[in-house]
Amino acid sequence: MNFLQKIFRSRDKPQNRTPGSAWQFYMGGSTSGKAVSETSAMQITAVYACVRILSEAVAGLPLHLYEYDGKGNKMKTVDNPLYFLLHDEPNSEMTSFVFRETTAKQETSDSFHSMVELLISRI
């Protein structure tokens, strides 16, 4: 076998392993045998970078607060107390962008959903 044939030889065909082991795929298993969780995935630079890019894109979107009037029409409002919290400054430590970016990052975890349920129950 000459040098070029060694470099450009065909590799083994990839195998699709998820059809026979779908339960492992959905429960965090992998073909390597190592368990993958949200915490271990976020420790991989590529995964963290993707989540960061998506959360920054979501945080950069315009944020408007709407209310319904008596006739059922939806109208933008700036008089609602939530408008200042969501649009300008949710707390003294964060800007609206940082808050929305952090919230979008946390949406990848189960703890976020429990936090949202807690906040909704207090409203």
N, CA, C and O atoms as a DFTB+ gen file, in Angstrom:
492 C
 N C O
     1  1       0.853      -1.174       0.000
     2  2       0.000       0.000       0.000
     3  2       0.898       1.236       0.000
     4  3       1.760       1.393       0.864
     5  1       0.683       2.096      -0.970
     6  2       1.538       3.273      -1.019
     7  2       1.061       4.339      -0.029
     8  3       0.031       4.184       0.628
     9  1       1.814       5.390       0.056
    10  2       1.567       6.437       1.055
    11  2       0.192       7.099       0.897
    12  3      -0.515       7.280       1.888
    13  1      -0.196       7.462      -0.326
    14  2      -1.479       8.139      -0.550
    15  2      -2.664       7.234      -0.250
    16  3      -3.687       7.700       0.250
    17  1      -2.539       5.951      -0.548
    18  2      -3.626       5.026      -0.247
    19  2      -3.820       4.867       1.264
    20  3      -4.948       4.696       1.726
    21  1      -2.750       4.922       2.020
    22  2      -2.865       4.846       3.475
    23  2      -3.579       6.073       4.037
    24  3      -4.383       5.968       4.963
    25  1      -3.276       7.232       3.465
    26  2      -3.899       8.468       3.956
    27  2      -5.385       8.518       3.616
    28  3      -6.204       8.910       4.447
    29  1      -5.732       8.119       2.391
    30  2      -7.106       8.268       1.922
    31  2      -7.902       6.973       1.939
    32  3      -8.871       6.841       1.190
    33  1      -7.522       6.023       2.769
    34  2      -8.275       4.766       2.837
    35  2      -9.661       5.026       3.439
    36  3      -9.853       5.978       4.195
    37  1     -10.604       4.176       3.097
    38  2     -11.961       4.355       3.626
    39  2     -12.017       3.870       5.070
    40  3     -11.363       2.898       5.449
    41  1     -12.793       4.553       5.835
    42  2     -12.969       4.183       7.239
    43  2     -14.192       3.307       7.371
    44  3     -14.988       3.182       6.441
    45  1     -14.335       2.701       8.539
    46  2     -15.529       1.894       8.781
    47  2     -16.755       2.780       8.727
    48  3     -16.714       3.956       9.088
    49  1     -17.831       2.199       8.276
    50  2     -19.073       2.956       8.199
    51  2     -19.606       3.198       9.611
    52  3     -19.561       2.298      10.449
    53  1     -20.115       4.417       9.887
    54  2     -20.687       4.671      11.217
    55  2     -21.962       3.860      11.427
    56  3     -22.696       3.574      10.481
    57  1     -22.202       3.506      12.643
    58  2     -23.383       2.712      12.971
    59  2     -24.358       3.559      13.759
    60  3     -23.971       4.313      14.652
    61  1     -25.632       3.426      13.417
    62  2     -26.677       4.124      14.143
    63  2     -27.096       3.238      15.308
    64  3     -27.752       2.218      15.098
    65  1     -26.737       3.601      16.505
    66  2     -27.001       2.753      17.663
    67  2     -28.248       3.153      18.439
    68  3     -28.634       2.444      19.369
    69  1     -28.890       4.259      18.091
    70  2     -30.035       4.682      18.893
    71  2     -31.313       3.880      18.682
    72  3     -32.081       3.770      19.638
    73  1     -31.617       3.300      17.497
    74  2     -32.890       2.592      17.388
    75  2     -33.050       1.446      18.373
    76  3     -34.134       1.268      18.930
    77  1     -32.001       0.661      18.605
    78  2     -32.117      -0.463      19.520
    79  2     -32.026      -0.056      20.977
    80  3     -32.436      -0.813      21.857
    81  1     -31.503       1.111      21.241
    82  2     -31.303       1.518      22.630
    83  2     -31.884       2.913      22.867
    84  3     -31.231       3.776      23.455
    85  1     -33.100       3.120      22.410
    86  2     -33.720       4.444      22.532
    87  2     -33.879       4.851      23.987
    88  3     -33.722       6.027      24.317
    89  1     -34.183       3.917      24.851
    90  2     -34.361       4.273      26.263
    91  2     -33.064       4.806      26.851
    92  3     -33.096       5.711      27.685
    93  1     -31.909       4.258      26.428
    94  2     -30.631       4.769      26.922
    95  2     -30.389       6.187      26.425
    96  3     -29.878       7.035      27.156
    97  1     -30.763       6.433      25.176
    98  2     -30.565       7.763      24.601
    99  2     -31.368       8.803      25.376
   100  3     -30.855       9.879      25.681
   101  1     -32.616       8.493      25.694
   102  2     -33.474       9.457      26.376
   103  2     -33.192       9.544      27.876
   104  3     -33.567      10.529      28.512
   105  1     -32.551       8.553      28.443
   106  2     -32.260       8.571      29.867
   107  2     -30.836       9.040      30.160
   108  3     -30.384       8.957      31.302
   109  1     -30.122       9.533      29.142
   110  2     -28.796      10.079      29.372
   111  2     -27.663       9.120      29.086
   112  3     -26.509       9.432      29.378
   113  1     -27.957       7.965      28.524
   114  2     -26.900       7.028      28.189
   115  2     -26.244       7.400      26.875
   116  3     -26.771       8.218      26.121
   117  1     -25.123       6.815      26.605
   118  2     -24.441       7.045      25.338
   119  2     -23.825       5.737      24.873
   120  3     -23.749       4.772      25.634
   121  1     -23.389       5.709      23.626
   122  2     -22.795       4.481      23.105
   123  2     -21.446       4.192      23.744
   124  3     -20.957       3.065      23.661
   125  1     -20.840       5.175      24.373
   126  2     -19.560       4.943      25.036
   127  2     -19.743       4.282      26.396
   128  3     -18.788       3.759      26.969
   129  1     -20.962       4.304      26.908
   130  2     -21.214       3.709      28.215
   131  2     -21.156       4.713      29.347
   132  3     -21.487       4.374      30.483
   133  1     -20.746       5.937      29.070
   134  2     -20.694       6.976      30.105
   135  2     -22.030       7.701      30.156
   136  3     -22.627       7.996      29.120
   137  1     -22.486       7.981      31.347
   138  2     -23.736       8.724      31.514
   139  2     -23.489      10.203      31.228
   140  3     -22.477      10.768      31.641
   141  1     -24.426      10.817      30.517
   142  2     -24.320      12.232      30.182
   143  2     -25.475      12.964      30.865
   144  3     -26.642      12.642      30.642
   145  1     -25.142      13.940      31.689
   146  2     -26.160      14.752      32.345
   147  2     -25.996      16.191      31.880
   148  3     -25.043      16.515      31.171
   149  1     -26.924      17.052      32.278
   150  2     -26.809      18.464      31.897
   151  2     -25.554      19.092      32.498
   152  3     -24.938      19.958      31.877
   153  1     -25.174      18.665      33.696
   154  2     -23.976      19.204      34.336
   155  2     -22.716      18.773      33.604
   156  3     -21.832      19.590      33.347
   157  1     -22.632      17.497      33.270
   158  2     -21.435      17.019      32.572
   159  2     -21.381      17.566      31.148
   160  3     -20.293      17.822      30.633
   161  1     -22.526      17.749      30.504
   162  2     -22.537      18.312      29.149
   163  2     -22.081      19.762      29.154
   164  3     -21.358      20.186      28.253
   165  1     -22.498      20.533      30.164
   166  2     -22.113      21.947      30.225
   167  2     -20.629      22.123      30.530
   168  3     -20.105      23.226      30.378
   169  1     -19.942      21.072      30.953
   170  2     -18.505      21.152      31.186
   171  2     -17.701      20.984      29.899
   172  3     -16.485      21.174      29.888
   173  1     -18.391      20.627      28.818
   174  2     -17.739      20.526      27.511
   175  2     -17.805      21.904      26.872
   176  3     -18.872      22.511      26.788
   177  1     -16.677      22.381      26.431
   178  2     -16.576      23.743      25.925
   179  2     -17.530      24.003      24.768
   180  3     -18.154      25.063      24.710
   181  1     -17.653      23.055      23.848
   182  2     -18.514      23.252      22.681
   183  2     -19.979      23.378      23.095
   184  3     -20.701      24.216      22.554
   185  1     -20.419      22.571      24.030
   186  2     -21.810      22.639      24.495
   187  2     -22.056      23.964      25.200
   188  3     -23.061      24.629      24.951
   189  1     -21.139      24.346      26.079
   190  2     -21.295      25.609      26.801
   191  2     -21.319      26.787      25.831
   192  3     -22.112      27.714      26.000
   193  1     -20.456      26.756      24.817
   194  2     -20.417      27.853      23.839
   195  2     -21.722      27.946      23.065
   196  3     -22.206      29.048      22.806
   197  1     -22.295      26.818      22.694
   198  2     -23.577      26.826      21.977
   199  2     -24.690      27.389      22.850
   200  3     -25.489      28.203      22.388
   201  1     -24.747      26.969      24.092
   202  2     -25.767      27.480      25.017
   203  2     -25.576      28.977      25.240
   204  3     -26.555      29.720      25.297
   205  1     -24.329      29.428      25.365
   206  2     -24.052      30.851      25.562
   207  2     -24.486      31.669      24.350
   208  3     -25.101      32.724      24.503
   209  1     -24.172      31.193      23.152
   210  2     -24.560      31.916      21.933
   211  2     -26.072      32.017      21.819
   212  3     -26.606      33.078      21.498
   213  1     -26.761      30.912      22.082
   214  2     -28.226      30.938      22.006
   215  2     -28.830      31.852      23.069
   216  3     -29.769      32.598      22.790
   217  1     -28.293      31.794      24.286
   218  2     -28.863      32.627      25.353
   219  2     -28.597      34.108      25.104
   220  3     -29.441      34.945      25.427
   221  1     -27.440      34.447      24.537
   222  2     -27.173      35.850      24.202
   223  2     -28.090      36.331      23.082
   224  3     -28.521      37.484      23.083
   225  1     -28.388      35.457      22.133
   226  2     -29.299      35.828      21.046
   227  2     -30.705      36.066      21.583
   228  3     -31.373      37.020      21.182
   229  1     -31.154      35.204      22.487
   230  2     -32.486      35.372      23.083
   231  2     -32.532      36.641      23.927
   232  3     -33.517      37.378      23.882
   233  1     -31.479      36.902      24.693
   234  2     -31.450      38.085      25.555
   235  2     -31.431      39.374      24.749
   236  3     -31.886      40.410      25.233
   237  1     -30.916      39.327      23.540
   238  2     -30.846      40.518      22.704
   239  2     -32.135      40.855      21.978
   240  3     -32.243      41.919      21.368
   241  1     -33.112      39.962      22.038
   242  2     -34.394      40.230      21.375
   243  2     -35.153      41.315      22.127
   244  3     -35.016      41.440      23.344
   245  1     -35.950      42.099      21.412
   246  2     -36.733      43.132      22.102
   247  2     -37.756      42.495      23.050
   248  3     -38.320      41.439      22.764
   249  1     -37.973      43.154      24.162
   250  2     -38.906      42.643      25.162
   251  2     -40.013      43.663      25.375
   252  3     -39.763      44.797      25.783
   253  1     -41.226      43.247      25.095
   254  2     -42.382      44.115      25.278
   255  2     -43.359      43.429      26.221
   256  3     -43.461      42.202      26.246
   257  1     -44.054      44.211      26.974
   258  2     -45.063      43.694      27.891
   259  2     -46.429      44.098      27.358
   260  3     -46.654      45.262      27.025
   261  1     -47.336      43.136      27.277
   262  2     -48.658      43.392      26.733
   263  2     -49.714      43.148      27.798
   264  3     -49.538      42.321      28.692
   265  1     -50.811      43.881      27.684
   266  2     -51.993      43.667      28.518
   267  2     -53.205      43.625      27.608
   268  3     -53.203      44.195      26.517
   269  1     -54.230      42.948      28.071
   270  2     -55.486      42.916      27.339
   271  2     -56.424      43.962      27.914
   272  3     -56.544      44.102      29.131
   273  1     -57.086      44.693      27.031
   274  2     -58.080      45.653      27.503
   275  2     -59.417      44.941      27.690
   276  3     -59.507      43.727      27.503
   277  1     -60.434      45.676      28.050
   278  2     -61.746      45.093      28.319
   279  2     -62.377      44.423      27.111
   280  3     -63.226      43.546      27.269
   281  1     -61.983      44.816      25.911
   282  2     -62.549      44.242      24.686
   283  2     -61.770      43.026      24.186
   284  3     -62.155      42.415      23.190
   285  1     -60.684      42.670      24.863
   286  2     -59.888      41.522      24.454
   287  2     -58.771      41.865      23.492
   288  3     -58.126      40.972      22.942
   289  1     -58.533      43.162      23.280
   290  2     -57.446      43.583      22.403
   291  2     -56.135      43.622      23.178
   292  3     -56.100      44.023      24.341
   293  1     -55.068      43.206      22.525
   294  2     -53.753      43.198      23.153
   295  2     -53.062      44.533      22.868
   296  3     -52.984      44.980      21.724
   297  1     -52.556      45.163      23.951
   298  2     -51.906      46.462      23.804
   299  2     -50.598      46.473      24.593
   300  3     -50.506      45.899      25.678
   301  1     -49.571      47.149      24.018
   302  2     -48.315      47.310      24.750
   303  2     -48.551      48.208      25.952
   304  3     -49.342      49.150      25.904
   305  1     -47.841      47.894      27.038
   306  2     -47.975      48.717      28.233
   307  2     -46.595      48.986      28.831
   308  3     -45.701      48.141      28.775
   309  1     -46.442      50.173      29.398
   310  2     -45.232      50.508      30.150
   311  2     -45.600      50.934      31.567
   312  3     -44.724      51.258      32.369
   313  1     -46.894      50.934      31.872
   314  2     -47.366      51.351      33.190
   315  2     -47.334      50.225      34.225
   316  3     -47.391      50.485      35.427
   317  1     -47.246      48.995      33.770
   318  2     -47.259      47.845      34.662
   319  2     -45.942      47.799      35.447
   320  3     -44.886      48.059      34.870
   321  1     -45.975      47.475      36.749
   322  2     -44.749      47.391      37.549
   323  2     -43.770      46.329      37.038
   324  3     -42.565      46.438      37.267
   325  1     -44.275      45.313      36.354
   326  2     -43.389      44.292      35.812
   327  2     -42.548      44.814      34.655
   328  3     -41.481      44.271      34.369
   329  1     -43.020      45.862      33.990
   330  2     -42.293      46.401      32.847
   331  2     -40.897      46.861      33.263
   332  3     -39.914      46.536      32.596
   333  1     -40.803      47.599      34.336
   334  2     -39.489      48.077      34.795
   335  2     -38.587      46.908      35.151
   336  3     -37.399      46.919      34.829
   337  1     -39.148      45.888      35.819
   338  2     -38.344      44.741      36.229
   339  2     -37.827      43.941      35.034
   340  3     -36.669      43.523      35.019
   341  1     -38.670      43.731      34.053
   342  2     -38.272      42.921      32.908
   343  2     -37.498      43.702      31.857
   344  3     -36.573      43.166      31.247
   345  1     -37.859      44.953      31.640
   346  2     -37.283      45.727      30.547
   347  2     -36.040      46.516      30.954
   348  3     -35.115      46.661      30.156
   349  1     -36.008      47.023      32.173
   350  2     -34.913      47.907      32.561
   351  2     -33.931      47.264      33.537
   352  3     -32.761      47.067      33.209
   353  1     -34.406      46.943      34.718
   354  2     -33.487      46.476      35.758
   355  2     -34.219      45.539      36.715
   356  3     -34.969      46.002      37.574
   357  1     -34.010      44.216      36.577
   358  2     -34.695      43.283      37.466
   359  2     -34.213      43.347      38.914
   360  3     -34.987      43.088      39.835
   361  1     -32.947      43.687      39.119
   362  2     -32.414      43.880      40.467
   363  2     -31.195      44.793      40.373
   364  3     -30.789      45.175      39.276
   365  1     -30.623      45.135      41.491
   366  2     -29.513      46.090      41.485
   367  2     -28.216      45.492      40.948
   368  3     -27.283      46.232      40.637
   369  1     -28.142      44.175      40.836
   370  2     -26.923      43.508      40.385
   371  2     -26.921      43.194      38.893
   372  3     -25.866      42.900      38.330
   373  1     -28.083      43.248      38.241
   374  2     -28.188      42.800      36.855
   375  2     -28.900      43.822      35.985
   376  3     -29.799      44.538      36.427
   377  1     -28.467      43.860      34.740
   378  2     -29.239      44.595      33.745
   379  2     -30.290      43.645      33.178
   380  3     -30.278      42.449      33.472
   381  1     -31.182      44.175      32.379
   382  2     -32.199      43.330      31.774
   383  2     -31.568      42.279      30.864
   384  3     -32.004      41.128      30.845
   385  1     -30.539      42.677      30.110
   386  2     -29.865      41.738      29.206
   387  2     -29.237      40.588      29.973
   388  3     -29.407      39.426      29.602
   389  1     -28.515      40.899      31.033
   390  2     -27.848      39.856      31.824
   391  2     -28.877      38.939      32.467
   392  3     -28.676      37.725      32.523
   393  1     -29.978      39.506      32.954
   394  2     -31.030      38.697      33.570
   395  2     -31.637      37.731      32.548
   396  3     -31.809      36.545      32.830
   397  1     -31.959      38.251      31.356
   398  2     -32.569      37.395      30.334
   399  2     -31.574      36.364      29.803
   400  3     -31.964      35.244      29.473
   401  1     -30.298      36.730      29.717
   402  2     -29.275      35.769      29.292
   403  2     -29.138      34.649      30.320
   404  3     -29.083      33.474      29.957
   405  1     -29.083      35.007      31.584
   406  2     -28.976      34.021      32.656
   407  2     -30.200      33.116      32.685
   408  3     -30.083      31.903      32.861
   409  1     -31.361      33.707      32.513
   410  2     -32.597      32.929      32.492
   411  2     -32.599      31.951      31.332
   412  3     -32.994      30.797      31.495
   413  1     -32.161      32.398      30.160
   414  2     -32.115      31.513      28.998
   415  2     -31.112      30.379      29.209
   416  3     -31.367      29.253      28.781
   417  1     -29.991      30.649      29.851
   418  2     -29.020      29.588      30.143
   419  2     -29.604      28.578      31.119
   420  3     -29.385      27.374      30.983
   421  1     -30.339      29.067      32.093
   422  2     -30.896      28.176      33.106
   423  2     -32.055      27.346      32.580
   424  3     -32.443      26.357      33.201
   425  1     -32.608      27.738      31.446
   426  2     -33.714      26.957      30.878
   427  2     -33.269      25.573      30.462
   428  3     -34.109      24.698      30.254
   429  1     -31.983      25.352      30.337
   430  2     -31.493      24.027      29.979
   431  2     -31.488      23.077      31.172
   432  3     -31.238      21.884      31.001
   433  1     -31.755      23.575      32.364
   434  2     -31.718      22.705      33.547
   435  2     -33.106      22.524      34.142
   436  3     -34.004      23.339      33.932
   437  1     -33.258      21.444      34.885
   438  2     -34.536      21.167      35.540
   439  2     -34.793      22.132      36.683
   440  3     -35.947      22.393      37.023
   441  1     -33.739      22.664      37.279
   442  2     -33.922      23.571      38.411
   443  2     -34.632      24.850      37.976
   444  3     -35.321      25.482      38.777
   445  1     -34.466      25.231      36.712
   446  2     -35.136      26.433      36.214
   447  2     -36.648      26.252      36.247
   448  3     -37.377      27.151      36.667
   449  1     -37.116      25.097      35.809
   450  2     -38.557      24.865      35.755
   451  2     -39.175      24.868      37.153
   452  3     -40.293      25.351      37.334
   453  1     -38.465      24.341      38.127
   454  2     -38.985      24.373      39.494
   455  2     -38.986      25.794      40.035
   456  3     -39.874      26.160      40.805
   457  1     -37.979      26.621      39.635
   458  2     -37.942      28.015      40.065
   459  2     -39.106      28.804      39.467
   460  3     -39.722      29.621      40.152
   461  1     -39.408      28.561      38.190
   462  2     -40.525      29.246      37.533
   463  2     -41.840      28.866      38.205
   464  3     -42.692      29.725      38.434
   465  1     -42.008      27.601      38.518
   466  2     -43.234      27.169      39.198
   467  2     -43.365      27.840      40.556
   468  3     -44.467      28.216      40.954
   469  1     -42.263      27.996      41.267
   470  2     -42.279      28.664      42.559
   471  2     -42.673      30.132      42.406
   472  3     -43.494      30.635      43.173
   473  1     -42.099      30.815      41.429
   474  2     -42.425      32.221      41.210
   475  2     -43.877      32.405      40.790
   476  3     -44.542      33.335      41.246
   477  1     -44.367      31.534      39.934
   478  2     -45.754      31.639      39.484
   479  2     -46.702      31.416      40.658
   480  3     -47.746      32.063      40.745
   481  1     -46.350      30.515      41.550
   482  2     -47.227      30.250      42.687
   483  2     -47.288      31.444      43.638
   484  3     -48.246      31.569      44.402
   485  1     -46.282      32.326      43.605
   486  2     -46.268      33.501      44.506
   487  2     -46.983      34.691      43.905
   488  3     -47.279      35.651      44.616
   489  1     -47.270      34.654      42.607
   490  2     -47.931      35.816      41.965
   491  2     -49.409      35.815      42.282
   492  3     -50.136      36.704      41.838
